[in-house]
CSV table of C-alpha atoms in Angstrom, one decimal:
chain,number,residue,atom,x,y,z
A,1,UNK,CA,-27.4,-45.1,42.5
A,2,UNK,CA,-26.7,-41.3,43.5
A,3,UNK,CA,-27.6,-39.2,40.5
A,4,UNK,CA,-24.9,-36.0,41.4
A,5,UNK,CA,-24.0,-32.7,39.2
A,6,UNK,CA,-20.8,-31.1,39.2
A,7,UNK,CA,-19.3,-27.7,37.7
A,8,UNK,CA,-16.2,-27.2,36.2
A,9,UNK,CA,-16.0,-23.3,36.9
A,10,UNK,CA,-13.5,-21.1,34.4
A,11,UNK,CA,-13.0,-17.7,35.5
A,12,UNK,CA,-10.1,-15.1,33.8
A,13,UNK,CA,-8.0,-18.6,32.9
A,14,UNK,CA,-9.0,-20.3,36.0
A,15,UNK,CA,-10.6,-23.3,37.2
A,16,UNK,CA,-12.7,-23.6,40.9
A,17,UNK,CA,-12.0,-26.6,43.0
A,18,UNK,CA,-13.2,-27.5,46.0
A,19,UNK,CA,-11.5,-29.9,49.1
A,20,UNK,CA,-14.1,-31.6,50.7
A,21,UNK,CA,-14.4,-31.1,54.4
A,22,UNK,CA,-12.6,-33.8,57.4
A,23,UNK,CA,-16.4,-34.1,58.2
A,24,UNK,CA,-17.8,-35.4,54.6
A,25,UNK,CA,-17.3,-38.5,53.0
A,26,UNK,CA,-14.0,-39.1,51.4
A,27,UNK,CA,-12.6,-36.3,53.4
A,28,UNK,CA,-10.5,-33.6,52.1
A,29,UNK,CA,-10.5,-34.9,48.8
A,30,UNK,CA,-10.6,-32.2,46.1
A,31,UNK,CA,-13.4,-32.3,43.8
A,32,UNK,CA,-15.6,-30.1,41.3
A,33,UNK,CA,-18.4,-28.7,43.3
A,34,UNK,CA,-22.3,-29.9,42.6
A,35,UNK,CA,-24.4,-32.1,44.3
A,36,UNK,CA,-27.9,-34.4,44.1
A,37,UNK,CA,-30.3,-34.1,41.9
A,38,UNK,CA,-33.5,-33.8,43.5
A,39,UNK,CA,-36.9,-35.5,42.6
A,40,UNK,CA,-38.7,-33.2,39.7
A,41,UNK,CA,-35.2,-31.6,39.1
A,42,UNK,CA,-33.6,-30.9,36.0
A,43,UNK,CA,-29.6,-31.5,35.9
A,44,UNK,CA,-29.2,-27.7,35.3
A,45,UNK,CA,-31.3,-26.4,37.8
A,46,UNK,CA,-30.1,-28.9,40.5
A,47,UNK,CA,-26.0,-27.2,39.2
A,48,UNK,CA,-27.4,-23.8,39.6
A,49,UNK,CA,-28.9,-24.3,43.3
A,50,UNK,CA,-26.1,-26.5,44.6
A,51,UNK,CA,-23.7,-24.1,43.3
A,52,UNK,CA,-25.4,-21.3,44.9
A,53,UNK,CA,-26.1,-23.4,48.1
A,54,UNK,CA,-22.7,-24.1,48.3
A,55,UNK,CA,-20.4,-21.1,47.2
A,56,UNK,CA,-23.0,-18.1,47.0
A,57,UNK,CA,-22.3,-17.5,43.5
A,58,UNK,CA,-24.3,-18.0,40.0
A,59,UNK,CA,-23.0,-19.2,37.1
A,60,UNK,CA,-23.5,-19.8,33.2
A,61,UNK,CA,-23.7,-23.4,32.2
A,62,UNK,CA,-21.7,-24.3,28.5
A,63,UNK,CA,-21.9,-27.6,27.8
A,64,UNK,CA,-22.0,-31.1,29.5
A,65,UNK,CA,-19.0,-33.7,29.3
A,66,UNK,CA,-19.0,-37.5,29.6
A,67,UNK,CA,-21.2,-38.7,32.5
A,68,UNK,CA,-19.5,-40.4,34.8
A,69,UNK,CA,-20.3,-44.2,36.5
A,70,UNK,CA,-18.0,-45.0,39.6
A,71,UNK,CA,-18.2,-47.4,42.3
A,72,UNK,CA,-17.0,-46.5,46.0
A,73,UNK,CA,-16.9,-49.0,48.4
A,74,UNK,CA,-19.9,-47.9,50.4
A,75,UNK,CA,-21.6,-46.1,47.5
A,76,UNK,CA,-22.4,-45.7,43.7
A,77,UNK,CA,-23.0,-42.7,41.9
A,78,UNK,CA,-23.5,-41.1,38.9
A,79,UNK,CA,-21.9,-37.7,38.1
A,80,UNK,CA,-22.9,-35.2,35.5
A,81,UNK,CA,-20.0,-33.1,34.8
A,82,UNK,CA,-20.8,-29.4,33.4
A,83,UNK,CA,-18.4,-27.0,31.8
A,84,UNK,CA,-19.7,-23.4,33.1
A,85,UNK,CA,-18.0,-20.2,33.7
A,86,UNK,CA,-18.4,-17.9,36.7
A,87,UNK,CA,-21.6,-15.2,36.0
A,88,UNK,CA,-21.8,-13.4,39.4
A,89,UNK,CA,-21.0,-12.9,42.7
A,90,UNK,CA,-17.5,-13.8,44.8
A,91,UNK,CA,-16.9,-17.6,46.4
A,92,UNK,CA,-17.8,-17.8,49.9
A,93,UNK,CA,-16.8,-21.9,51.2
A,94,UNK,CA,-20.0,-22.5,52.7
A,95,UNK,CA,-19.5,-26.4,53.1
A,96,UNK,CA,-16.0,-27.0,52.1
A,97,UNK,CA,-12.5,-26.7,53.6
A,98,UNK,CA,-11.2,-24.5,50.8
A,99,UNK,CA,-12.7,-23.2,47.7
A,100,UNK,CA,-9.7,-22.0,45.1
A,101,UNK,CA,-8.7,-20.9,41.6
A,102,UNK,CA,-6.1,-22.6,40.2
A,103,UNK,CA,-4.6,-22.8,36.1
A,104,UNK,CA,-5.9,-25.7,34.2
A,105,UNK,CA,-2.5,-27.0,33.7
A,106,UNK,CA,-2.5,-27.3,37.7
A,107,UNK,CA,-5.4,-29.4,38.0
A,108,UNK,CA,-2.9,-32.9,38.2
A,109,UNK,CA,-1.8,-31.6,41.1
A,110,UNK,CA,-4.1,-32.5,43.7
A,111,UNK,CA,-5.4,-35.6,45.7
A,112,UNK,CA,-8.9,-35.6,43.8
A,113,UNK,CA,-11.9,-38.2,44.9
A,114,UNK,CA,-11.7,-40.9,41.9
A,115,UNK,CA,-15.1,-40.2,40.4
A,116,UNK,CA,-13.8,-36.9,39.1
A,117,UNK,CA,-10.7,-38.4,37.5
A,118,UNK,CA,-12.3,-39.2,34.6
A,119,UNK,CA,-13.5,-35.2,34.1
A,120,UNK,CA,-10.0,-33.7,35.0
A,121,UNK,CA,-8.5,-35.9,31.7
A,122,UNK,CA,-11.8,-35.0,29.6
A,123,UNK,CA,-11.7,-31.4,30.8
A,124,UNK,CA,-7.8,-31.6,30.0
A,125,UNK,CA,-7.8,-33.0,26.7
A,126,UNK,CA,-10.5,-30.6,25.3
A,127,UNK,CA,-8.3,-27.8,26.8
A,128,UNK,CA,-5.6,-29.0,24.3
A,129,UNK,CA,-7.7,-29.4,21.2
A,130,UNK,CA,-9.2,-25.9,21.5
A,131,UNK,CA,-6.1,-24.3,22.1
A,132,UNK,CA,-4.5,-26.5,18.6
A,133,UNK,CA,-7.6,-24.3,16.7
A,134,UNK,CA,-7.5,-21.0,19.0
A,135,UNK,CA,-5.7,-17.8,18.4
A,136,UNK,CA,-2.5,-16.8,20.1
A,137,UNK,CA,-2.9,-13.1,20.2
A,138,UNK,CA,-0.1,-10.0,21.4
A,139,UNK,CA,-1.0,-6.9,22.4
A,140,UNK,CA,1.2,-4.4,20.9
A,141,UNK,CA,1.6,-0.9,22.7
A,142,UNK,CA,4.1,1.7,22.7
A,143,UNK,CA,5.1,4.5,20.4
A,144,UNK,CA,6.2,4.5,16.7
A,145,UNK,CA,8.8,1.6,17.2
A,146,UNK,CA,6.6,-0.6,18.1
A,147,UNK,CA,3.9,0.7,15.7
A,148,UNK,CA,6.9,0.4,12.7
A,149,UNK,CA,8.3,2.4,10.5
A,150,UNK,CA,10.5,0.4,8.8
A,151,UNK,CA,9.9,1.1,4.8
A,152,UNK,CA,8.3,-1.6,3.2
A,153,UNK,CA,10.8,-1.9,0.3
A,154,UNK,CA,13.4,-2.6,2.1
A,155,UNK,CA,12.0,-5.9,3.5
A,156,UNK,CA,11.1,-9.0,1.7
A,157,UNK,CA,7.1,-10.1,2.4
A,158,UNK,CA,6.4,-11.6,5.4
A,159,UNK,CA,2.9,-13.5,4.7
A,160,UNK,CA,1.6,-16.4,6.5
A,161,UNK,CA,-2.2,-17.3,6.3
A,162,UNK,CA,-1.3,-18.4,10.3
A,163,UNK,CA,-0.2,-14.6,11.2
A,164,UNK,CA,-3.3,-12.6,11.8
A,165,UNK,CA,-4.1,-8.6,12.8
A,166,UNK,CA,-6.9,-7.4,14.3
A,167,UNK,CA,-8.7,-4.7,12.2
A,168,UNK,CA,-12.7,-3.4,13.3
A,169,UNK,CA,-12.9,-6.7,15.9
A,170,UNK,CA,-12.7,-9.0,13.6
A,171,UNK,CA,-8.9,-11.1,12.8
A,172,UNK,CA,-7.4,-10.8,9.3
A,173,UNK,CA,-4.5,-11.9,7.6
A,174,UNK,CA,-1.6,-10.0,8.6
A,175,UNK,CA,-0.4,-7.5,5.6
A,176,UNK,CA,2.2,-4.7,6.7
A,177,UNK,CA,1.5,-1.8,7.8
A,178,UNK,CA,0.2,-3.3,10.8
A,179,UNK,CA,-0.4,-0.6,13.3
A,180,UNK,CA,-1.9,2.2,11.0
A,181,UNK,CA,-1.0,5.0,13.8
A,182,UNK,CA,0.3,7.7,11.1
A,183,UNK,CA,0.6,8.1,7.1
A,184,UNK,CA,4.5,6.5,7.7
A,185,UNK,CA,3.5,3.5,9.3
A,186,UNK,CA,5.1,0.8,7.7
A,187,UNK,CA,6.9,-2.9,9.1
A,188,UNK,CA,7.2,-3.6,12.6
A,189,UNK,CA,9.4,-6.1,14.8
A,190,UNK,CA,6.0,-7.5,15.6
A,191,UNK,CA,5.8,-9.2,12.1
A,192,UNK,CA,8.8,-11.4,12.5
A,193,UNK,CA,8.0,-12.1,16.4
A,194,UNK,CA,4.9,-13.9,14.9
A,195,UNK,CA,6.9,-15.9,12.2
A,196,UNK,CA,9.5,-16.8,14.6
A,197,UNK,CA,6.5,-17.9,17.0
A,198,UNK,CA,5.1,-20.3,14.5
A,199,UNK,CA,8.2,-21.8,13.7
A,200,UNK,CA,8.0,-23.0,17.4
A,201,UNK,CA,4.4,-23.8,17.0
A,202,UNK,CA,3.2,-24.7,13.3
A,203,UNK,CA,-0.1,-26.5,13.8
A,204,UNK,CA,-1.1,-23.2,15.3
A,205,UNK,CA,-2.3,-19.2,14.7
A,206,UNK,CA,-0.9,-16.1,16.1
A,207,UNK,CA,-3.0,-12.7,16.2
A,208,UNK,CA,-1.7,-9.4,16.7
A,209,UNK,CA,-3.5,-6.3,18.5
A,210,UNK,CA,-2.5,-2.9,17.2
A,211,UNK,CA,-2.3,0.0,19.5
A,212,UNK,CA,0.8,1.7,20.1
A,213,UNK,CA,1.0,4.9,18.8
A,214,UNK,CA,3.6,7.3,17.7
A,215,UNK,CA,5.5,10.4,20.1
A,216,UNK,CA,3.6,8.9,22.6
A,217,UNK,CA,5.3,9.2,26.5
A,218,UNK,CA,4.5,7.3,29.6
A,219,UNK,CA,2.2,10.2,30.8
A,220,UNK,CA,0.0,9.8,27.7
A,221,UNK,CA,-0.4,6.2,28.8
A,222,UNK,CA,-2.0,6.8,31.9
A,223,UNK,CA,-4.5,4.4,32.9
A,224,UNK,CA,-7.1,7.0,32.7
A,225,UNK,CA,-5.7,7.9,28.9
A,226,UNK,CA,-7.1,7.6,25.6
A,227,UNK,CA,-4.5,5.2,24.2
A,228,UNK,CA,-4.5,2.6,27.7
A,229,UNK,CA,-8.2,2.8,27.3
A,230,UNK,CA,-8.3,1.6,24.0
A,231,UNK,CA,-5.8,-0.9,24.1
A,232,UNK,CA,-7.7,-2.4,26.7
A,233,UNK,CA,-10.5,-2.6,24.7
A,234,UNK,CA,-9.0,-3.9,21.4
A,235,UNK,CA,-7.2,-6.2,24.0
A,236,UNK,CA,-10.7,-7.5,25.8
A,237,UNK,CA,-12.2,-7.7,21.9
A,238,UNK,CA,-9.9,-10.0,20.5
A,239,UNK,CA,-10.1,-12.2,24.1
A,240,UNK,CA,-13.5,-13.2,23.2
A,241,UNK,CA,-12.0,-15.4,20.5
A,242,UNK,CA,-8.3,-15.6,21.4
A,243,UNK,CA,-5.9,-16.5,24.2
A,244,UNK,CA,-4.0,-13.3,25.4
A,245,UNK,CA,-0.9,-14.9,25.5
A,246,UNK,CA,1.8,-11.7,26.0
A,247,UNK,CA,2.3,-8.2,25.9
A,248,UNK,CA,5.3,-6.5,23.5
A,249,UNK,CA,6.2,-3.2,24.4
A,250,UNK,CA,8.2,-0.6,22.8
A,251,UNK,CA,8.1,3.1,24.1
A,252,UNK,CA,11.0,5.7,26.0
A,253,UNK,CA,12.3,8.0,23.3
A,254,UNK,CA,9.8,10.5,24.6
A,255,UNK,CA,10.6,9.9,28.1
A,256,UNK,CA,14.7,10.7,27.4
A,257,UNK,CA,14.7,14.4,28.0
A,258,UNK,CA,14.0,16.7,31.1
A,259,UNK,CA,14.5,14.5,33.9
A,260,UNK,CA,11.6,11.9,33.1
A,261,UNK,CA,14.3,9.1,32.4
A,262,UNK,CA,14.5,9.2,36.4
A,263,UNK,CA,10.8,8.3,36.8
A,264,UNK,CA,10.8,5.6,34.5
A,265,UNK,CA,10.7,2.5,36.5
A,266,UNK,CA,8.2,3.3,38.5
A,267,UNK,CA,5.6,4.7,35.8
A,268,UNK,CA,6.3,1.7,34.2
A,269,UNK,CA,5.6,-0.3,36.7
A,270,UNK,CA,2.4,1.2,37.4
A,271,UNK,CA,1.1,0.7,33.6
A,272,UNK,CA,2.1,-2.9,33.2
A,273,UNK,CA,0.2,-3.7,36.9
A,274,UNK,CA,-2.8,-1.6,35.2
A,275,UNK,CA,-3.1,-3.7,32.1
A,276,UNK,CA,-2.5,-7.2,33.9
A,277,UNK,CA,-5.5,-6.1,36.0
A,278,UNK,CA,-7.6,-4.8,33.6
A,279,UNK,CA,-7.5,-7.8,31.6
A,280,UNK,CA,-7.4,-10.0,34.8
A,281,UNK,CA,-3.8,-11.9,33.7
A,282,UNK,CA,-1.5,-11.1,36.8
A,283,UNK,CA,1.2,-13.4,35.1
A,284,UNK,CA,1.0,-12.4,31.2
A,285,UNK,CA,4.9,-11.8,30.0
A,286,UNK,CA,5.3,-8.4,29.4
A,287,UNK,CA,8.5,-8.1,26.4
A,288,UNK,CA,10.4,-4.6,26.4
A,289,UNK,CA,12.6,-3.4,24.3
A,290,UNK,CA,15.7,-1.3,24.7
A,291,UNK,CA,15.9,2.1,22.5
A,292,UNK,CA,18.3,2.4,19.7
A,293,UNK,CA,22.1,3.0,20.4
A,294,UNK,CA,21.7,5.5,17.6
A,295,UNK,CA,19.6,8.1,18.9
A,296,UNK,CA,21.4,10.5,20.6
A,297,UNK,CA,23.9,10.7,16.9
A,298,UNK,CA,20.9,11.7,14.9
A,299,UNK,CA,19.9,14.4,13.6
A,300,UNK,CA,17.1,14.6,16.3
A,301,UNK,CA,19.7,13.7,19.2
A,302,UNK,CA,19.2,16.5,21.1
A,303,UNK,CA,16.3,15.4,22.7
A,304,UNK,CA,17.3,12.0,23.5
A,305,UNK,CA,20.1,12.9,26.1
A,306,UNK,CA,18.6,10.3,28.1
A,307,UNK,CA,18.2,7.7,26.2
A,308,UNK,CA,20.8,5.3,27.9
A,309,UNK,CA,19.1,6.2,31.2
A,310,UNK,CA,15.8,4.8,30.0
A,311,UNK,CA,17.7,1.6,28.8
A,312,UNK,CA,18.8,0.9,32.1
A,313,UNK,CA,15.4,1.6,34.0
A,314,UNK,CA,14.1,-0.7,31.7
A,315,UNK,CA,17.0,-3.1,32.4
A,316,UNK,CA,16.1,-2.5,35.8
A,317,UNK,CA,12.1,-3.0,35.6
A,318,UNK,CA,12.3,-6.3,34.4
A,319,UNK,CA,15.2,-7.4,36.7
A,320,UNK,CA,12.9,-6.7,39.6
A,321,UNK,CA,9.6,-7.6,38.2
A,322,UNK,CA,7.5,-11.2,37.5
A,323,UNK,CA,7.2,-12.1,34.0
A,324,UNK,CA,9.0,-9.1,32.5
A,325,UNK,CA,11.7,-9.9,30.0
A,326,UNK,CA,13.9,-7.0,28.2
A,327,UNK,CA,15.4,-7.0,24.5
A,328,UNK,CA,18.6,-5.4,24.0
A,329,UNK,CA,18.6,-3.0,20.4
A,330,UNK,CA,22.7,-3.8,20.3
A,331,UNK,CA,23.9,-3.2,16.6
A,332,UNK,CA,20.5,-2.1,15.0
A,333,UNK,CA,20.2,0.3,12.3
A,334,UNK,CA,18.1,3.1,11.9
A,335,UNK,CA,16.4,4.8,9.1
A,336,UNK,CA,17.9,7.9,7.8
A,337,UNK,CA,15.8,10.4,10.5
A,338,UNK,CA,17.9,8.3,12.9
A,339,UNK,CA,14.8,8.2,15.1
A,340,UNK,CA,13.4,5.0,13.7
A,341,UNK,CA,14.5,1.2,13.0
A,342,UNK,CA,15.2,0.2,9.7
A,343,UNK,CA,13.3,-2.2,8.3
A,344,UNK,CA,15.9,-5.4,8.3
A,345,UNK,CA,16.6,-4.1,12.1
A,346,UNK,CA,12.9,-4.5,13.0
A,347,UNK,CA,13.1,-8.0,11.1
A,348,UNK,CA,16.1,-8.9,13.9
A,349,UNK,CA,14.5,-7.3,16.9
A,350,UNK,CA,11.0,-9.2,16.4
A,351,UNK,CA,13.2,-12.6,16.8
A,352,UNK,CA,14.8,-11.1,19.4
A,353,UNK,CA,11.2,-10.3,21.1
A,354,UNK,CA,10.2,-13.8,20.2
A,355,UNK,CA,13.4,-15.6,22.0
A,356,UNK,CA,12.7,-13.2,25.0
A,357,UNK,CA,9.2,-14.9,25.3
A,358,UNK,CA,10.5,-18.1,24.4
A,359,UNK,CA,13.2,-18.6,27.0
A,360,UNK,CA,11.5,-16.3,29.6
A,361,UNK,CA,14.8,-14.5,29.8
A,362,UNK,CA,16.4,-11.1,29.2
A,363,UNK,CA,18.0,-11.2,25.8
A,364,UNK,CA,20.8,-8.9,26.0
A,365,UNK,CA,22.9,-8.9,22.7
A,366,UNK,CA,22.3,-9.8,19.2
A,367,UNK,CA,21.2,-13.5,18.6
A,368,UNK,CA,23.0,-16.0,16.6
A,369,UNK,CA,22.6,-16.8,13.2
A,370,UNK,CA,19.8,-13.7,13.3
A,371,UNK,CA,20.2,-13.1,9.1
A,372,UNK,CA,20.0,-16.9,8.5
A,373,UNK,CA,17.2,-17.0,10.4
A,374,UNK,CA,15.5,-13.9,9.0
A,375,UNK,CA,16.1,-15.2,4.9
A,376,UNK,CA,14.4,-18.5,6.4
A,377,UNK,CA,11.1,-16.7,7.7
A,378,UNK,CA,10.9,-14.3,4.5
A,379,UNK,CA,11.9,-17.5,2.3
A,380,UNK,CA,9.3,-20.0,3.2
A,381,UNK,CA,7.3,-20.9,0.2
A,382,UNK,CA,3.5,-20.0,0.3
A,383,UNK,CA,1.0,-22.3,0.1
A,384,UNK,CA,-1.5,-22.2,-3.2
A,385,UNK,CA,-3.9,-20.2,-1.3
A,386,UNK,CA,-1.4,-17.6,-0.3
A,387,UNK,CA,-0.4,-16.6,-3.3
A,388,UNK,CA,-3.5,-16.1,-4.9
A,389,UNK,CA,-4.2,-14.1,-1.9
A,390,UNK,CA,-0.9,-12.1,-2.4
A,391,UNK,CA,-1.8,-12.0,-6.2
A,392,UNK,CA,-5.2,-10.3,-5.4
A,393,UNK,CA,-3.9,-8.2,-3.0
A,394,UNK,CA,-1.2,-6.7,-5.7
A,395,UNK,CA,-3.9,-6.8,-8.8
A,396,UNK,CA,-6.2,-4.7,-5.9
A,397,UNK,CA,-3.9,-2.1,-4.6
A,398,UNK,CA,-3.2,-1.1,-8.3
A,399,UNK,CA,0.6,-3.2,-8.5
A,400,UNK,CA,-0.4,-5.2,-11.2
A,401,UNK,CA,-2.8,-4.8,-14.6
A,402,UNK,CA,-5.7,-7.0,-15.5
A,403,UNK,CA,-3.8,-8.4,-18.0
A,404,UNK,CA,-0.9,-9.2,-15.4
A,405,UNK,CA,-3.3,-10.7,-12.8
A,406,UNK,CA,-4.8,-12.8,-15.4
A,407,UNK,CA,-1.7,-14.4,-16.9
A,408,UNK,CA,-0.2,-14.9,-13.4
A,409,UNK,CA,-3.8,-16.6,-12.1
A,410,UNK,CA,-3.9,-18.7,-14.8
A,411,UNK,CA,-0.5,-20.0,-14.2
A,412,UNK,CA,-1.4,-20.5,-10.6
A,413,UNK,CA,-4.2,-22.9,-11.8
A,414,UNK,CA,-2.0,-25.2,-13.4
């Protein structure tokens, strides 16, 4: 019986498969490259070579799935199947027909030689189990919108042990302010988008990346900027324990004056193709948000003649772009500087982020039901553990007395 090693190959969210050639047994087959195991050989060093021999590339071995026993009519083997990820160099079909990437969830799709059946479901299930324990994390980037400003007294507590913010590379339960930009920061649309997400998906844990940052225009996003830079970073940090899943947006009230609204599109454009190739996700949804109907009344007006301009370039972005979806800001308020969203509007515009995502669709108006929904998100009782956290919390940021936090844990523990 053959002994034979195989390699399941992730790279950036994709898998390597290979199509045997018309010349090789069970021709043009697809199948997970590897080969014999020579005498002396360890199953790891006979991946590595074949996989070198065969593509010109190296690779990291993980972890080994089921072995495999199967019976061909002229043959018998037994296959060794290795999860691995990509370490260096670029594919080059060296025996094969093809040699491509494809998504995991694609893998069904093909005509594969029946001894690697058995790995595509094993590979497949796993796939599902880590995603039910993995975190679901948004990039958020932008200006002060997106960063929040909403004042936190005018918003009931959004807290869910399932909602989490990045803070020094490490995840943490979301507590508003999220994105810490300036002294003023307070809640932000992004809060709600994450409740509303795990309503949809409850077994589950979302993870927010804070980097938007307040005044800031398109220029000052430039890919070779300070603020893209980081938000790259944060973004590639929290990959290495999450599943970049979308990118929210909020940004154009400095880009509504002087003629800029004319160039939005296009500098658009070019930032949302630098991210998806920085963090090597060509198809990530990118969610965009309209600026508020109320800007050019406020008392800072003047310098958002534009404003409507930049609503309909970014109309127009995502009408003519893949995976881009806009939000409409129809019939939200704004704080009293008239610059910023209330903090019940932000609530409303989150869902409406989340329902953009959802549906992959522009969402152009307000949503229905968007107050009953909101009350249900800010009403959902916490679990025991939650509010002891929220307890501490208060009897540590000075909102309640020893004696407070004493009587109200003691209560808790009964």
């Amino acid at each position: 019986m053959l002994q034979v090693t195989c390699a399941i190959i992730q790279d950036a969210n994709k898998i390597l498969i290979c199509q045997r050639s018309a010349s090789m047994k069970l021709p043009l087959k697809w199948e997970f490259p590897g080969g014999k195991i020579e005498a002396e050989e360890s199953k790891e060093d006979c991946l590595r070579r074949e996989i070198k021999e065969e593509l010109n590339i190296d690779i990291t071995i993980h972890k080994a799935l089921t072995v495999v026993e199967h019976h061909y009519a002229e043959f018998s083997l037994q296959l060794y199947p290795f999860v691995c990820s990509l370490h260096s160099g670029e594919v080059d079909t060296l025996e094969h027909a093809q040699a491509i990437w494809v998504d995991a969830a694609e893998l069904k799709n093909y005509d594969w030689a029946e001894a690697d059946l058995p790995i595509v479901d094993e590979y497949l299930n796993g796939q599902q189990d880590n995603n039910k324990h993995m975190v679901h994390s948004f990039l958020m980037v932008g200006q002060s919108n997106m960063a929040g400003r909403g004042f936190l007294n005018q918003a009931p507590l959004l807290f869910d042990e399932r909602i989490k913010m990045l803070r020094n590379g490490c995840w943490q339960t979301m507590w508003e302010p999220i994105n810490c930009d300036r002294p003023t920061s307070g809640i932000s649309l992004a809060s709600s988008f994450a409740a509303a997400w795990l309503e949809k998906n409850p077994d589950r844990e979302i993870g927010l990346i804070p980097c938007a940052d307040g005044g800031s225009s398109l220029d000052d996003w430039r890919t070779d900027g300070p603020l893209f830079k980081n938000a790259i970073f944060q973004a590639k940090l929290a990959m290495e324990n999450s599943s970049l899943d979308g990118i929210l947006w909020h940004q154009g009230e400095n880009d509504s004056l002087m003629g800029r609204s004319k160039q939005y599109a296009e500098k658009l454009k070019n930032i949302v193709d630098a991210f998806r190739n920085a963090l090597e996700a060509a198809d990530i949804p990118f969610i965009s948000g309209g600026l508020g109907d109320f800007l050019p009344l406020g008392r800072y007006g003047q310098y958002f003649p534009e404003s409507r301009e930049v609503n309909e370039a970014l109309l127009g972005f995502t009408e003519n772009s893949d995976n881009c979806y806009f939000v409409s800001a129809s019939k939200l308020n704004s704080n009293p500087d008239g610059l910023h969203f209330d903090a019940p509007s932000l609530r409303k515009f989150g869902l409406r982020y989340f329902q953009a995502f959802h549906r992959q669709t522009n969402i152009l108006g307000a949503l229905d039901n968007e107050e009953e929904t909101i009350q249900r998100l800010e009403q959902r009782p916490l679990t025991a553990a939650e509010k002891k956290t929220v307890l501490e919390i208060r009897y540590a940021s000075g909102l309640l007395s020893q004696h407070e936090y004493e009587k109200q844990s003691q209560h808790l523990e009964r």
